[in-house]
JSON list of C-alpha atoms in Angstrom, two decimals:
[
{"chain": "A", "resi": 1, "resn": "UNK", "atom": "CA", "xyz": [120.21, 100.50, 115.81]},
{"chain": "A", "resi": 2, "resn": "UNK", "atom": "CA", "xyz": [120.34, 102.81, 112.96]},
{"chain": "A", "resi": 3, "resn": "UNK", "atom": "CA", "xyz": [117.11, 104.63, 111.86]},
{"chain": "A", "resi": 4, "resn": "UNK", "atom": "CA", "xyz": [117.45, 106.26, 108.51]},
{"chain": "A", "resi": 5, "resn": "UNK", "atom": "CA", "xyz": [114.56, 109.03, 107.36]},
{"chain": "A", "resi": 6, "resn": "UNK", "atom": "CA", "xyz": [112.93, 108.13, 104.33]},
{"chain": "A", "resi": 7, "resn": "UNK", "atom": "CA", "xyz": [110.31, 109.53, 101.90]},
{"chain": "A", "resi": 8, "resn": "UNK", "atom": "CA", "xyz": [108.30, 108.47, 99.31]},
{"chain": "A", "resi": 9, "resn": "UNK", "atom": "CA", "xyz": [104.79, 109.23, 97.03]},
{"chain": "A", "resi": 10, "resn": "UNK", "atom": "CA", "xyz": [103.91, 105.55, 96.76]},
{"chain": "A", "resi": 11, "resn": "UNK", "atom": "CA", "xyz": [101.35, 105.33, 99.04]},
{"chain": "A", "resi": 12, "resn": "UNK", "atom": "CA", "xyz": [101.17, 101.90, 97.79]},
{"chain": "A", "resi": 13, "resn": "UNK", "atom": "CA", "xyz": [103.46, 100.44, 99.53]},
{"chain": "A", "resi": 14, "resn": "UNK", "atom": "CA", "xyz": [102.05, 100.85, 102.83]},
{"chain": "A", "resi": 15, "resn": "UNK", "atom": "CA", "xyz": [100.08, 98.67, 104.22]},
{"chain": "A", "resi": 16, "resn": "UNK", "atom": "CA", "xyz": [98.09, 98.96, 107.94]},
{"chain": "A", "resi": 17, "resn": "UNK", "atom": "CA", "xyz": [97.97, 96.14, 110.86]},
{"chain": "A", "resi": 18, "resn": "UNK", "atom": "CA", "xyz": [94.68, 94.37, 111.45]},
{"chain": "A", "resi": 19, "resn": "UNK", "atom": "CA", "xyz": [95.67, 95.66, 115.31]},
{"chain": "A", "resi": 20, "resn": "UNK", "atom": "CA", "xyz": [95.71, 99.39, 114.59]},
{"chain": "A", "resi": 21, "resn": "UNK", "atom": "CA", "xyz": [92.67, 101.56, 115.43]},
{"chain": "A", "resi": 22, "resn": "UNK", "atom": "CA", "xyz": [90.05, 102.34, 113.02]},
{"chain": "A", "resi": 23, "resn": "UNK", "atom": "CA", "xyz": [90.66, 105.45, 111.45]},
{"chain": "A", "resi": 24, "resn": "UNK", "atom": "CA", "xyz": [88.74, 108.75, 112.80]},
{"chain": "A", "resi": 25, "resn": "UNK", "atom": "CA", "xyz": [87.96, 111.12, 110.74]},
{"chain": "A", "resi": 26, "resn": "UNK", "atom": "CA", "xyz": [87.83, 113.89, 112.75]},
{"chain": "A", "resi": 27, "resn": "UNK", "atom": "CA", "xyz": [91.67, 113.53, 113.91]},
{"chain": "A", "resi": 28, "resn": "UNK", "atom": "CA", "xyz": [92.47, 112.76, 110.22]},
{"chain": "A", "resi": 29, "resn": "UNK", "atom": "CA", "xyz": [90.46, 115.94, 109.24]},
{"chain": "A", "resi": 30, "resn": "UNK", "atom": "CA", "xyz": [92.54, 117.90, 112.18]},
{"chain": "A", "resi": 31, "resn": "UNK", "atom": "CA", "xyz": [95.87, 116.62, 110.89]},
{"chain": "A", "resi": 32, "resn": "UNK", "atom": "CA", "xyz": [94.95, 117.57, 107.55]},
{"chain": "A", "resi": 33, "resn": "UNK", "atom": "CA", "xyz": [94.86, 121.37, 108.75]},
{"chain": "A", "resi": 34, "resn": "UNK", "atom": "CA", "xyz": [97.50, 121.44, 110.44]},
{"chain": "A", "resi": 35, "resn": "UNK", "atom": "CA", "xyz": [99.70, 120.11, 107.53]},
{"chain": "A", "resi": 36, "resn": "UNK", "atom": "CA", "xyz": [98.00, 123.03, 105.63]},
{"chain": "A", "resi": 37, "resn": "UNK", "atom": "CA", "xyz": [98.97, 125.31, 108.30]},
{"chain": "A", "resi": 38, "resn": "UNK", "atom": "CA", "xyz": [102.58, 124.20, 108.45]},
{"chain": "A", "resi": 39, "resn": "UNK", "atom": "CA", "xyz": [103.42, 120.91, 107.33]},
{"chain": "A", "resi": 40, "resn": "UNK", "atom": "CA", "xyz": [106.03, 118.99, 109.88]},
{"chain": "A", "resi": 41, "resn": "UNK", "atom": "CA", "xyz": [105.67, 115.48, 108.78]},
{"chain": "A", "resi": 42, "resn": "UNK", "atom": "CA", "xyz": [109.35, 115.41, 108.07]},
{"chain": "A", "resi": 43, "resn": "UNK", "atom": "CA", "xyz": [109.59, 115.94, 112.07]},
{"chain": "A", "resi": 44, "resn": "UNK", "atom": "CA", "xyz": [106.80, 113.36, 112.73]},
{"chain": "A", "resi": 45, "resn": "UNK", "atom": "CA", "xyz": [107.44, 110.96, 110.40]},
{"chain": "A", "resi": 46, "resn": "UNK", "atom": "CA", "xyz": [105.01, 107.44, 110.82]},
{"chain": "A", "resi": 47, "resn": "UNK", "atom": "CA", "xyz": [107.35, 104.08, 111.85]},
{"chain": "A", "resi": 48, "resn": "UNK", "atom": "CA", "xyz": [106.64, 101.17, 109.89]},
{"chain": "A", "resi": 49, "resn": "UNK", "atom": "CA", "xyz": [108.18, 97.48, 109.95]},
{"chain": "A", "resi": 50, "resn": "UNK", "atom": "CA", "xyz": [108.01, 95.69, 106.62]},
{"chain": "A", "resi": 51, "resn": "UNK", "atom": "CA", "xyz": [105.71, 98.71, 105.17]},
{"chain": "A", "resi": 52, "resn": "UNK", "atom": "CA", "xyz": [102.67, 98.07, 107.67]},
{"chain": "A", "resi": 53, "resn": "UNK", "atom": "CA", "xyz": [102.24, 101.07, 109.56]},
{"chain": "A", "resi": 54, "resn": "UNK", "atom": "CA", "xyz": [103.25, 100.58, 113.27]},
{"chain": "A", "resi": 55, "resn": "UNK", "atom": "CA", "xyz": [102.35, 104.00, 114.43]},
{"chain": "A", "resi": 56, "resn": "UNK", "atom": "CA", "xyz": [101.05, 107.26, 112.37]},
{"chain": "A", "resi": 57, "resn": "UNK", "atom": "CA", "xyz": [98.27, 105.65, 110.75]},
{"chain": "A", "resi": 58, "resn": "UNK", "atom": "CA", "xyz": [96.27, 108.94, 110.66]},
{"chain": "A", "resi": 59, "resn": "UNK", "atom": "CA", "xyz": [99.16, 111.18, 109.72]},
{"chain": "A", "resi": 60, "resn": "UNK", "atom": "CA", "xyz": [99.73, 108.85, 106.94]},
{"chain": "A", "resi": 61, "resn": "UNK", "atom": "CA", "xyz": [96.40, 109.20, 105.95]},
{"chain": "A", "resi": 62, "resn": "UNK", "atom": "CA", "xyz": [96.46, 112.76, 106.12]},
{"chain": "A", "resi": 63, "resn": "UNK", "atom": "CA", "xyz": [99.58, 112.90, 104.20]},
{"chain": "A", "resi": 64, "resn": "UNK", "atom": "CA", "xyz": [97.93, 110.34, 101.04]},
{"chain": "A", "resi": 65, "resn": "UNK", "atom": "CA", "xyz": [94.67, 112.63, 101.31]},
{"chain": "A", "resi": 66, "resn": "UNK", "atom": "CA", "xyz": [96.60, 115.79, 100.58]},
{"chain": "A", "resi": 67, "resn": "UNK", "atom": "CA", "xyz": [98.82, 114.14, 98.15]},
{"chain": "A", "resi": 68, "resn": "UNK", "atom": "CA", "xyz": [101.97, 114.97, 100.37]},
{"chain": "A", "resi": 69, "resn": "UNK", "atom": "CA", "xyz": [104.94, 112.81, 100.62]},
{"chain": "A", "resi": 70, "resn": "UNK", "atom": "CA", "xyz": [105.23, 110.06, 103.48]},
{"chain": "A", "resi": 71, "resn": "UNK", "atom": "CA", "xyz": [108.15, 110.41, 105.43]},
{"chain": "A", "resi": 72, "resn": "UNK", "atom": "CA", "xyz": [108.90, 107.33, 107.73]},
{"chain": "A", "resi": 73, "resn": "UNK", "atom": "CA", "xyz": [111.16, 104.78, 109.89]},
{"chain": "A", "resi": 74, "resn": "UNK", "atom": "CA", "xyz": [111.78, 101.26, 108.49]},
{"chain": "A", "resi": 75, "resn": "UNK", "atom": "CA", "xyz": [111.64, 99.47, 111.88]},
{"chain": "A", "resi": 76, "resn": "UNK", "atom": "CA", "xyz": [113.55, 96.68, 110.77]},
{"chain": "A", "resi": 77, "resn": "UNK", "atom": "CA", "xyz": [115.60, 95.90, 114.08]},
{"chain": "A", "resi": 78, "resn": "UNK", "atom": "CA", "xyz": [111.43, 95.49, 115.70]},
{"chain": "A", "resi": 79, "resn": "UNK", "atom": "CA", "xyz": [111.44, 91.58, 116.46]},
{"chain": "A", "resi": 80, "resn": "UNK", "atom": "CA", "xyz": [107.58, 90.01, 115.17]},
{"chain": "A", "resi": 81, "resn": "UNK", "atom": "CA", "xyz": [106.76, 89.63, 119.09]},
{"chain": "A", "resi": 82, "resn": "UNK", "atom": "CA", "xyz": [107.50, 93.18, 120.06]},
{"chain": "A", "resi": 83, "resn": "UNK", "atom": "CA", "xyz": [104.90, 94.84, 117.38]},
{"chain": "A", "resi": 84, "resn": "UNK", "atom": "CA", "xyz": [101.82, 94.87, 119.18]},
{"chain": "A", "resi": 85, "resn": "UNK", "atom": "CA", "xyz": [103.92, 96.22, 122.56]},
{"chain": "A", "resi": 86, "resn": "UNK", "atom": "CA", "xyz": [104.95, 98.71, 119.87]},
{"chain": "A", "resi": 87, "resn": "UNK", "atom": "CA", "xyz": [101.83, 99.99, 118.52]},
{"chain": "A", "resi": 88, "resn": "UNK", "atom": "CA", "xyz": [100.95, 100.42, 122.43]},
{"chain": "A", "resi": 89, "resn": "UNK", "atom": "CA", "xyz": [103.65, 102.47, 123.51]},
{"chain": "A", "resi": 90, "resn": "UNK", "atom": "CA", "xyz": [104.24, 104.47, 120.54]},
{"chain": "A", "resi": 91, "resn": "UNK", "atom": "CA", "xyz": [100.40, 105.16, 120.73]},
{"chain": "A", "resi": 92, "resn": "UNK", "atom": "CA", "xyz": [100.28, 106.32, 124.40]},
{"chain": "A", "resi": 93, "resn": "UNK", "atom": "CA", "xyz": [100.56, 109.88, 123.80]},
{"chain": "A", "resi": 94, "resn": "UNK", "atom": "CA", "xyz": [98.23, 110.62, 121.24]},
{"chain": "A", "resi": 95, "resn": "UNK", "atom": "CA", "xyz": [94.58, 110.54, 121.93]},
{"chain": "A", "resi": 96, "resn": "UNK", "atom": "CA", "xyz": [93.53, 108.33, 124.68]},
{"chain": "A", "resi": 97, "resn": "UNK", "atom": "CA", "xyz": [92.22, 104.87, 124.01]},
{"chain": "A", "resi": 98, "resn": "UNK", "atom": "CA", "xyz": [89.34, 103.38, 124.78]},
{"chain": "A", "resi": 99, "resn": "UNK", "atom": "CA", "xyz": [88.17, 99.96, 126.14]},
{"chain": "A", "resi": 100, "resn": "UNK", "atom": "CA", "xyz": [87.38, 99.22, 122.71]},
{"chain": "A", "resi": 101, "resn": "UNK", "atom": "CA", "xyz": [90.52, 100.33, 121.12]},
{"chain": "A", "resi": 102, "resn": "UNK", "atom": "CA", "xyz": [92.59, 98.10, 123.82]},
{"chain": "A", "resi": 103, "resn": "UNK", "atom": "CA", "xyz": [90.52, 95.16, 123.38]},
{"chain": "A", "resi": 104, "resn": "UNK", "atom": "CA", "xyz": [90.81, 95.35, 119.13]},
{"chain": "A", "resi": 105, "resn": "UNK", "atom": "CA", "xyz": [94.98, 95.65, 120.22]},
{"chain": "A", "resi": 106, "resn": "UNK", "atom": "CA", "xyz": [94.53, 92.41, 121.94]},
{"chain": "A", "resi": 107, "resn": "UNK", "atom": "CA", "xyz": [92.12, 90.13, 121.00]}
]
């Protein structure tokens, strides 16, 4: 599998998953700083599989907010059944889920 860095302004194109997490503000507001700090979205960039956003939904948001460029992963080799298991794992290191957050994953 080849994964090839892209980038892009069109925040358009981008779309998220009905399984994703809501948005919090607070992270997106964190992210936000940090970028101003020193931005290293090019080392973080968000993975997405037909332009939904599999994981970095608040760094993307972050990124539109500020007006920075997206840089991402076109997960095309991701099979339909493995997205959700996806979304799961990739999220598993940021901030912890809650009940809530697994049950909007899977029901």
């Amino acid at each position: 599998m080849q994964l090839t860095l892209q980038v892009t302004k069109n925040y358009n194109q981008f779309k998220t998953l009905p399984h994703n997490r809501e948005i919090n503000k607070r992270q997106v507001t964190n992210i936000e700083n940090s970028i101003r700090t020193l931005d290293l979205t090019m080392f973080s960039p968000i993975m997405v599989k037909n332009n939904y956003i599999i994981d970095g939904q608040h760094r993307f948001t972050a990124c539109r907010n500020l007006e920075k460029p997206i840089y991402f992963i076109e997960l095309d080799t991701l099979k339909e059944k493995d997205v959700v298991p996806a979304i799961a794992l990739l999220n598993n290191y940021s901030t912890t889920w809650s009940a809530e957050d697994f049950l909007h994953l899977y029901c």
